[in-house]
Coordinates of C-alpha atoms and ligand atoms in Angstrom, one line a residue:
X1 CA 21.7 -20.8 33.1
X2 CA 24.9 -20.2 31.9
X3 CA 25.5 -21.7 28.1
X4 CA 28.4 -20.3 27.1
X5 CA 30.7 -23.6 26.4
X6 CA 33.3 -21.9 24.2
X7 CA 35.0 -21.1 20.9
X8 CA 35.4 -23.3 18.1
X9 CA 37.5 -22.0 15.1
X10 CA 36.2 -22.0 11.8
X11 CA 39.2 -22.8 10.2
X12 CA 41.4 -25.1 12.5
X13 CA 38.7 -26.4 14.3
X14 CA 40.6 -26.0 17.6
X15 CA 38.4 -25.4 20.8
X16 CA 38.8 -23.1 23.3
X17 CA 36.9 -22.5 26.8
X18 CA 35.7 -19.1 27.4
X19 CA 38.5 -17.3 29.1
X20 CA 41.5 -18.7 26.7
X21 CA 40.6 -16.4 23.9
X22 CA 38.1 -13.1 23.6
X23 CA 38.0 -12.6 19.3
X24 CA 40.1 -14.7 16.7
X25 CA 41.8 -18.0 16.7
X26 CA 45.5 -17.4 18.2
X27 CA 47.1 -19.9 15.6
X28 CA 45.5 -18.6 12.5
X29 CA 42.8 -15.9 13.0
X30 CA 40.0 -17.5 11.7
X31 CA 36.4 -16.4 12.6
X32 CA 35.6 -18.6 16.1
X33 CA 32.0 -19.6 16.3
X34 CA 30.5 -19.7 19.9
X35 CA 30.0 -23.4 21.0
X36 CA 26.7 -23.6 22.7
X37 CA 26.0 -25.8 25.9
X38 CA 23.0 -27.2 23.2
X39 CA 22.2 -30.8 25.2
X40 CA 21.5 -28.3 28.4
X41 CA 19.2 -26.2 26.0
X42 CA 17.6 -29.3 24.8
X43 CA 17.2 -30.7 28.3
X44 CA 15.7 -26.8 29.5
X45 CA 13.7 -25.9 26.9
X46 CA 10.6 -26.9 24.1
X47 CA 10.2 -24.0 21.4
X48 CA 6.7 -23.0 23.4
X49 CA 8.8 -21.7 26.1
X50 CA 11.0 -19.8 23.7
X51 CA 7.9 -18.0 21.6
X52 CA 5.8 -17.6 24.6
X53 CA 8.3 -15.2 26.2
X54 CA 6.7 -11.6 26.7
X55 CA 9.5 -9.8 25.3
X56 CA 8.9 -7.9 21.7
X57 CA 12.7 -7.9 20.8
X58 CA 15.9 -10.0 20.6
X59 CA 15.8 -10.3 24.6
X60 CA 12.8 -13.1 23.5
X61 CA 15.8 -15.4 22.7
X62 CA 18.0 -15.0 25.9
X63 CA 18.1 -18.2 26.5
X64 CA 19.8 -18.9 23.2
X65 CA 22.2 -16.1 23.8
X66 CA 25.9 -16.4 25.6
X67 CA 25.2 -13.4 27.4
X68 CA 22.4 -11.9 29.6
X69 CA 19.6 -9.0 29.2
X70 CA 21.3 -5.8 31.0
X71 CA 19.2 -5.3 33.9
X72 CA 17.4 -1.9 32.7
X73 CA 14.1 -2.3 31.3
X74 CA 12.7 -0.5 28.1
X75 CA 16.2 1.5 26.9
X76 CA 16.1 0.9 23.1
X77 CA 18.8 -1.5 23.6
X78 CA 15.8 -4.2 25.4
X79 CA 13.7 -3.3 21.7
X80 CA 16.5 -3.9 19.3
X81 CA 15.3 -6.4 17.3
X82 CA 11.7 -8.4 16.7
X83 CA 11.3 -6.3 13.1
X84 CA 8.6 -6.6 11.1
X85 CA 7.5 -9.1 8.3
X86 CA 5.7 -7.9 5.7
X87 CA 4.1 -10.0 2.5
X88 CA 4.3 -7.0 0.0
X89 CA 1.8 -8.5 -2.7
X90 CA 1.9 -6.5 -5.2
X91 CA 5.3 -6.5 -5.8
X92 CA 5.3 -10.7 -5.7
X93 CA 2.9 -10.4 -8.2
X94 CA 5.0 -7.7 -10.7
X95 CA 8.1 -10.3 -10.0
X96 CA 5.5 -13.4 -10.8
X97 CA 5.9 -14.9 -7.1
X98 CA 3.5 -16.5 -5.3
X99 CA 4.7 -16.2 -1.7
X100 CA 7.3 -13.0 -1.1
X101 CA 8.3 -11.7 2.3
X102 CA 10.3 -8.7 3.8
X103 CA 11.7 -8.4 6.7
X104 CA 12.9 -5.0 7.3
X105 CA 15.7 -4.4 9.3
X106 CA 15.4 -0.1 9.2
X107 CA 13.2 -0.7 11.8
X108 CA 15.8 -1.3 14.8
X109 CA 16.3 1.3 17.1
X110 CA 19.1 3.1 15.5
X111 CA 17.4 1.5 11.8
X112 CA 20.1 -1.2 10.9
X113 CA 20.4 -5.3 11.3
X114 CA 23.3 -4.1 13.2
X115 CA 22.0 -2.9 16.4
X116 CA 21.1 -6.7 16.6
X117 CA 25.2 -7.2 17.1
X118 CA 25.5 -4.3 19.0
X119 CA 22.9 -5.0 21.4
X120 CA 24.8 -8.6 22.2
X121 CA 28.4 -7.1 22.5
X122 CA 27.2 -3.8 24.4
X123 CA 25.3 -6.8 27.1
X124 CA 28.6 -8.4 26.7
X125 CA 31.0 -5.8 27.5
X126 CA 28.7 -5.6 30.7
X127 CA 29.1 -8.6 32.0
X128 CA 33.2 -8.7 31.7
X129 CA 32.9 -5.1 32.8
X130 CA 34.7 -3.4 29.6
X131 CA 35.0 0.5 30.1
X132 CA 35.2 1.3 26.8
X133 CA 33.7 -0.2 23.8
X134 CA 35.9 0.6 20.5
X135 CA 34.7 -0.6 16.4
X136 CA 35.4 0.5 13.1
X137 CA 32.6 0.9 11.2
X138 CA 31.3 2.3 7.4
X139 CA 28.7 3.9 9.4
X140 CA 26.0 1.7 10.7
X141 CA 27.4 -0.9 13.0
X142 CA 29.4 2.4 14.5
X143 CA 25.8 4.3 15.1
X144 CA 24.2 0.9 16.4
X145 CA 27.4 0.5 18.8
X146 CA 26.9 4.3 19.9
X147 CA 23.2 3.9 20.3
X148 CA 23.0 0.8 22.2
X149 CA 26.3 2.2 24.1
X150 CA 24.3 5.6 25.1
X151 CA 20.9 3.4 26.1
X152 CA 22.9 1.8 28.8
X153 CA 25.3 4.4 29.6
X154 CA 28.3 2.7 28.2
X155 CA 32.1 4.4 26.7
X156 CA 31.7 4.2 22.9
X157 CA 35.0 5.2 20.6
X158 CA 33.9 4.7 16.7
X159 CA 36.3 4.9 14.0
X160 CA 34.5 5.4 10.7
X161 CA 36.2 6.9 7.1
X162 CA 35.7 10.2 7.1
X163 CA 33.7 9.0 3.8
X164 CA 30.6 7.7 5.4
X165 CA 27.0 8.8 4.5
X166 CA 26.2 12.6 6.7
X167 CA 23.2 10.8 8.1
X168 CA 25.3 8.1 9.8
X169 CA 28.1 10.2 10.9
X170 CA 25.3 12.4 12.4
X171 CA 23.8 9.7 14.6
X172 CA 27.2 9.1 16.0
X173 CA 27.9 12.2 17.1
X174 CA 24.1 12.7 18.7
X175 CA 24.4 9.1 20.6
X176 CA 27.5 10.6 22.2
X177 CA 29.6 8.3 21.3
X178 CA 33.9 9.6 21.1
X179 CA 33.9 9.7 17.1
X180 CA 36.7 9.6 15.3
X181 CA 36.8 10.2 11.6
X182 CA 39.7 8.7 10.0
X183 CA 41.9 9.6 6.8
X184 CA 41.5 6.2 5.0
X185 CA 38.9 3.6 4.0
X186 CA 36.7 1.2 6.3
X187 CA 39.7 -1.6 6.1
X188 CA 42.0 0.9 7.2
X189 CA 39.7 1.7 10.4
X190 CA 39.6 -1.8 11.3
X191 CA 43.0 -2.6 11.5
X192 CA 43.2 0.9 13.6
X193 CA 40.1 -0.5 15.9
X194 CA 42.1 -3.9 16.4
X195 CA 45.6 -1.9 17.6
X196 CA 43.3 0.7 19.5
X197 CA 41.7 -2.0 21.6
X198 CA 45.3 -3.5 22.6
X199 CA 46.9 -0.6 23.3
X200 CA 44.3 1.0 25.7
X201 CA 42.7 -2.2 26.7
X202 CA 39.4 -1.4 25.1
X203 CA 37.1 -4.2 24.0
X204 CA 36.8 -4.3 20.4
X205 CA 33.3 -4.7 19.2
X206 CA 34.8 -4.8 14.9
X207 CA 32.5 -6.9 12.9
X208 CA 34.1 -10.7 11.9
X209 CA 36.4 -10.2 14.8
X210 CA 34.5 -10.5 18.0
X211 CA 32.5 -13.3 18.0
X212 CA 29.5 -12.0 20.0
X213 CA 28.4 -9.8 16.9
X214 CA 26.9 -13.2 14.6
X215 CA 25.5 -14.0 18.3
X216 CA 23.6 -11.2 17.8
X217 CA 23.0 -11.2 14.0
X218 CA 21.8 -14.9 14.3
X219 CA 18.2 -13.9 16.4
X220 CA 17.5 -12.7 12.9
X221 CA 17.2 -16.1 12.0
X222 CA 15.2 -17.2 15.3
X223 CA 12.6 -14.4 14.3
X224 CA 12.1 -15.8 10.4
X225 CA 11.3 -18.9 11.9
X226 CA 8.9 -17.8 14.8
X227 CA 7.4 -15.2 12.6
X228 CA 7.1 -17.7 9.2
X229 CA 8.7 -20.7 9.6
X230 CA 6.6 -22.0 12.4
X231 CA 3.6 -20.6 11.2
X232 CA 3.8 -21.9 7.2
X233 CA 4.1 -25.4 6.2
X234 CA 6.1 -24.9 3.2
X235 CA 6.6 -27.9 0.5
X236 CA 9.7 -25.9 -1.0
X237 CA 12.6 -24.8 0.7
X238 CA 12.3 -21.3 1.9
X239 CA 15.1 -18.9 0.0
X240 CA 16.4 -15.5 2.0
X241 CA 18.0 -12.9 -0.1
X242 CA 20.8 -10.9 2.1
X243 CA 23.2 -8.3 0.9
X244 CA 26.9 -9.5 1.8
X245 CA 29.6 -7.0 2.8
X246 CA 32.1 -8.5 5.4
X247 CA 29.9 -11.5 5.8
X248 CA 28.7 -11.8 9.4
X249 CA 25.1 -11.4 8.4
X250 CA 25.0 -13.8 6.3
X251 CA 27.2 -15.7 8.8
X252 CA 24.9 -15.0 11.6
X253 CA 21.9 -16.2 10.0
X254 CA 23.3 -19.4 9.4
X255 CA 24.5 -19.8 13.0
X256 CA 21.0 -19.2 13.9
X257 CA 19.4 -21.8 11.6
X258 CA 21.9 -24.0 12.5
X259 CA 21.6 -23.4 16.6
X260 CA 18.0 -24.4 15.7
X261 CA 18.4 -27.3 13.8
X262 CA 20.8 -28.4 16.5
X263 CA 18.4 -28.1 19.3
X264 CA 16.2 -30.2 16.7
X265 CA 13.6 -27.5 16.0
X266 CA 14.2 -27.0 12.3
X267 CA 14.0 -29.6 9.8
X268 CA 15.0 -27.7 6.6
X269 CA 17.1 -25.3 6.6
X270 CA 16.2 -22.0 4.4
X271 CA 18.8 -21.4 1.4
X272 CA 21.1 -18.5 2.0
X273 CA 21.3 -16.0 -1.2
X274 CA 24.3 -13.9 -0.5
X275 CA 24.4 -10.8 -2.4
X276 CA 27.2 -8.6 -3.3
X277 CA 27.9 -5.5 -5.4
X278 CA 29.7 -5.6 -7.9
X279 CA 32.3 -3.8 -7.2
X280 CA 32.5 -5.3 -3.5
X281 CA 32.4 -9.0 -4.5
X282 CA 35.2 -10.8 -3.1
X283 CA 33.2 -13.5 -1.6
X284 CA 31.0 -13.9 -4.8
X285 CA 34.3 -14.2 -6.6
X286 CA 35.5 -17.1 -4.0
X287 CA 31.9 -18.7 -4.6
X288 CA 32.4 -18.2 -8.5
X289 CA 35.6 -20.0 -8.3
X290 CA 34.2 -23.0 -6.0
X291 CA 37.8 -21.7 -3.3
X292 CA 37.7 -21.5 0.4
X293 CA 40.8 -18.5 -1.0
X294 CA 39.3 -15.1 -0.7
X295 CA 41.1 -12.2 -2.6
X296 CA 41.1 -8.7 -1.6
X297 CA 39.4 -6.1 -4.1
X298 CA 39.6 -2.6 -4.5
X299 CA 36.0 -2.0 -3.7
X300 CA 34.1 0.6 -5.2
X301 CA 30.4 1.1 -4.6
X302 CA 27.4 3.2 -4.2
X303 CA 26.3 0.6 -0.8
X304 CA 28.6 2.2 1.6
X305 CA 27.7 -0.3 4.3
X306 CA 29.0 -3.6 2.2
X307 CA 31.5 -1.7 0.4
X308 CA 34.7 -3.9 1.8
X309 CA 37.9 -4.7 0.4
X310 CA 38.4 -7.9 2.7
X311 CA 35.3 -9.8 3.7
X312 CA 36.2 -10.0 7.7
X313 CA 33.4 -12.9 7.7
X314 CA 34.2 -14.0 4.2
X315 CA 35.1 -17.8 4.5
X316 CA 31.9 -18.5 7.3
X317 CA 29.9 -15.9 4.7
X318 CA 31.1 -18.3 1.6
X319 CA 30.0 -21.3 3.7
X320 CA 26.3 -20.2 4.7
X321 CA 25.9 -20.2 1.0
X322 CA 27.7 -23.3 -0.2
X323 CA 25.9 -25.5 3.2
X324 CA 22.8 -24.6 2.5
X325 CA 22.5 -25.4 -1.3
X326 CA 22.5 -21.0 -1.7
X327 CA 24.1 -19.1 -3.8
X328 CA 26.2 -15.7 -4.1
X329 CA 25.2 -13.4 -7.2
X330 CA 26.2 -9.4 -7.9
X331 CA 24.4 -6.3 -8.9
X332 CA 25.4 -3.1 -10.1
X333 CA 25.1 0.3 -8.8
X334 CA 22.2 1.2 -11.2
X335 CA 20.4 -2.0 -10.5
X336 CA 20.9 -0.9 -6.4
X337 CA 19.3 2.7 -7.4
X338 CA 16.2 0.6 -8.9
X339 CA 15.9 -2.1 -6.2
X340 CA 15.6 1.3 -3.7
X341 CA 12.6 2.9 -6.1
X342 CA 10.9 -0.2 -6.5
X343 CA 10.9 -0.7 -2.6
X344 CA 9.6 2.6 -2.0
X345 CA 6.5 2.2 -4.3
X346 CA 5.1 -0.9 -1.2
X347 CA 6.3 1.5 1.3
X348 CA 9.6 0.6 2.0
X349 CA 12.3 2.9 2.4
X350 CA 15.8 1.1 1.9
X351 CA 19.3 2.5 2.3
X352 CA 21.4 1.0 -1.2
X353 CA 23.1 -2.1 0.8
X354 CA 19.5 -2.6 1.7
X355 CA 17.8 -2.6 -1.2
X356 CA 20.4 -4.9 -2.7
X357 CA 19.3 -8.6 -1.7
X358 CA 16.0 -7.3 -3.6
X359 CA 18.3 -6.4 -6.7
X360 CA 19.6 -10.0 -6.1
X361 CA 16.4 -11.4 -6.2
X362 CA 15.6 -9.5 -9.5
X363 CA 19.1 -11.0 -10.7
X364 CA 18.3 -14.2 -9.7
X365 CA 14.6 -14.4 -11.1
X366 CA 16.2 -13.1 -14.2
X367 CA 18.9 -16.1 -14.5
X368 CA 16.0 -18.5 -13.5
X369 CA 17.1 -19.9 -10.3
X370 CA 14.1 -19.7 -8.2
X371 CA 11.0 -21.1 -9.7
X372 CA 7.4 -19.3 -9.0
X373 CA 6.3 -21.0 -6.3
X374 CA 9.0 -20.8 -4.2
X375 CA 8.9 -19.2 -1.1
X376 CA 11.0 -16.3 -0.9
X377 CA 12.3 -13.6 2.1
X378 CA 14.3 -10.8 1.2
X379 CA 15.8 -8.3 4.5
X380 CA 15.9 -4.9 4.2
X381 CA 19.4 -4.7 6.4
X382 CA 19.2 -0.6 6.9
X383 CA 16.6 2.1 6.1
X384 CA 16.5 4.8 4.1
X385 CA 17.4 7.8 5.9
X386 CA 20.7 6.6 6.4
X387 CA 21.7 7.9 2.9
X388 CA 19.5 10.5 1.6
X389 CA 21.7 11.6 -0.9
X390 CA 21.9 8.1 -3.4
X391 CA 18.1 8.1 -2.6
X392 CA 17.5 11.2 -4.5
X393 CA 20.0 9.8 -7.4
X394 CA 17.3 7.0 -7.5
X395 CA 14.3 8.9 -8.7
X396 CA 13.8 11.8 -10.8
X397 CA 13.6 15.6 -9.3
X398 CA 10.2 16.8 -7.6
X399 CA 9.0 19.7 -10.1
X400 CA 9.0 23.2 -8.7
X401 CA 6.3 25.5 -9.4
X402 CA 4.4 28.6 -8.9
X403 CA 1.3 28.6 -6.3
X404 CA -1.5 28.2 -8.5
X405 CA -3.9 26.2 -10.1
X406 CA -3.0 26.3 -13.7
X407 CA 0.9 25.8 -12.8
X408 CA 0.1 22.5 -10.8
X409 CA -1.9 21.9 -14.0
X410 CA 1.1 22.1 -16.0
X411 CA 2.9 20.2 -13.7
X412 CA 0.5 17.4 -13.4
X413 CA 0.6 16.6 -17.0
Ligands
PLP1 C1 26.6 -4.1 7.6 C2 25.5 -4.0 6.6 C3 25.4 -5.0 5.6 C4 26.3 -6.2 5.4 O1 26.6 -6.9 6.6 P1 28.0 -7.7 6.6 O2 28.0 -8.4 7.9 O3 29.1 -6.7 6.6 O4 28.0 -8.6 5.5 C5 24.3 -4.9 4.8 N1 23.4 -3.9 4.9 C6 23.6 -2.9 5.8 C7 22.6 -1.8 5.8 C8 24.6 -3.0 6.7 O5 24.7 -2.0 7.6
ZN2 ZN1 42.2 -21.7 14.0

């Protein structure tokens, strides 16, 4: 069944069919949502036929999906997706919650939410036959493009500062993917991306620019409500906590509950917590200052993967928050380093854009915005390993000693 209707842009409104335009809105370059053939869906489908389907992955949600499953089976492009949800109960019960989930997202195939958009757009440059797949990346949506690429045997070209975090510039390079490292900051790389694509006639997989990436980004959504949604009957609005760098996450998951409250399969609508660092907070600025006007800043911050200077997502980011009665907050750098020790002590290793939304939950507990009983979901967006170097600058050095007794003694006092 084909459901791809078209594009709708988020800031004109003007509609397009599916050939007119392949990323932004020709008038004014707004973000363009895909339109969904939803009354075909409706007519098609019950949500039993949608959670019964074998697949443990994003493929589960096809039918929801503009594009079709590449026709390998079991590549780690087919398992992207379909994370885990923990209920981490000890560390509700430190932050005096009753009902805390995580969702971690370092447990895709190359460990960020972003092999989710990369396994959508990789399917996608399939089907219109792309050679070559080009992004710009701070790191993770370029490994998840290259990994997903390399599953399937499709041209990757990354452009990612020459800044990123070792670990991520490492999986590049092993997934085979052309990397180039460029001279300049992840804004700089996206404009490159953008020219790149035009000039050699590359498809251009950047983040906030081709409209198949929130596609992928929204089966995040589809999982919290098969996995909890479906399963609890809440009597308060659920709250998600996610950490906000160009936007499309948070913009994805709010396509996603909206896709489902569409097809009439969700009544309330989870709030949307956007969280920013503090020095990469152009959209909590914008949300601050109740304007659709997003600034540029000069961003500076130990989260690598949400350190942007301008939000390519920001004004469908801004609105996920403001639709669904969320919020946006900040956190600094040292309340990042925490937020990653605290995870690790319930087992969870998160990367610092990761372990933000929990330092945004902290925040927000802290200025009393979500009451005790609420139900709460914070996502892990990338693991650990990705940045091993501000993981050690969140816990103190591992004593060396001699190989005896009496030294480890010592040391254990
Ligand atoms: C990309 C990324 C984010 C932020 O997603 P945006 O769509 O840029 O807002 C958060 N965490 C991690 C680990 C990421 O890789
Ligand atoms: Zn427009």
């Amino acid at each position: 069944m084909n459901t791809l209707l078209g594009y709708r842009c988020s800031v004109c409104q003007a509609e397009y069919n599916p050939t007119q335009v392949q990323y932004t809105c020709p008038r004014d370059g707004g973000n363009l949502d895909v339109l969904l053939d939803i009354s075909a869906l409706q007519r098609a489908y019950q949500p039993e036929d949608i959670t019964s389907r074998p697949q443990a992955s994003l493929w589960r949600y096809q039918p929801l999906l503009p594009v079709s499953e590449p026709q390998e089976s079991g590549t780690p492009l087919h398992s992207a997706g379909w994370t885990p949800l923990y209920r981490p109960e000890r560390l509700a019960v430190s932050l005096g919650l009753r009902q805390l989930w995580l969702k971690d997202e370092g447990r895709n195939p190359t460990a960020s939410f972003k092999d989710r958009a990369s396994a959508i757009v990789v399917a996608r440059a399939r089907q219109i036959g792309a050679k070559v797949v080009v992004t710009a990346s701070t790191g993770n949506a370029g490994a998840a493009l290259a990994g997903m690429a390399a599953a399937i045997g499709q041209r990757a070209v990354i452009l990612a500062p020459r800044t990123a975090p070792p670990a991520k510039i490492a999986q590049l390079l092993i997934y085979g993917a052309q990397v180039i490292l460029v001279d300049g900051n992840y804004d700089q790389a996206f404009d490159l991306a953008v020219e790149s694509a035009r000039e050699f006639g590359w498809y251009c997989r950047n983040t906030g620019y081709n409209p198949f990436t929130a596609e992928g980004k929204k089966t995040a959504a589809f999982e919290i409500w098969e996995q909890l949604l479906l399963e609890e009957a809440f009597d308060r609005t659920l709250t998600i906590f996610v950490s906000v760098g160009d936007g499309n996450i948070i913009s994805g998951l709010h396509k996603g509950f909206k896709d489902l409250r569409d097809l009439g399969w969700l009544n309330t609508m989870p709030r949307l917590f956007g969280i920013q660092a503090e020095g990469s907070a152009a959209v909590a600025t914008a949300f601050a200052a109740n304007t659709e006007t997003i600034t540029p800043v000069q961003a500076h911050t130990i989260a690598d993967s949400i350190s942007v200077d301008l939000p390519r997502d920001g004004l469908r980011a801004l609105r996920a928050a403001q639709q669904t009665n969320g919020r946006y907050l900040t956190v600094s750098d040292d309340e990042i380093l925490t937020a990653i020790a605290e995870l690790g002590k319930v087992g969870i290793f998160a990367e610092p854009a990761g372990a933000t939304a929990y330092a945004g939950l902290k925040a927000a507990l802290r200025q009393g915005l979500i009451a005790s009983d609420d139900p709460v979901l914070v996502l892990n967006t990338g693991s650990g390993l990705k940045d091993v170097r501000a993981a050690m600058q969140a816990v103190s050095q591992a004593p060396v000693i001699e190989p005896t007794l009496s030294a480890l003694r010592a040391a254990l006092r």
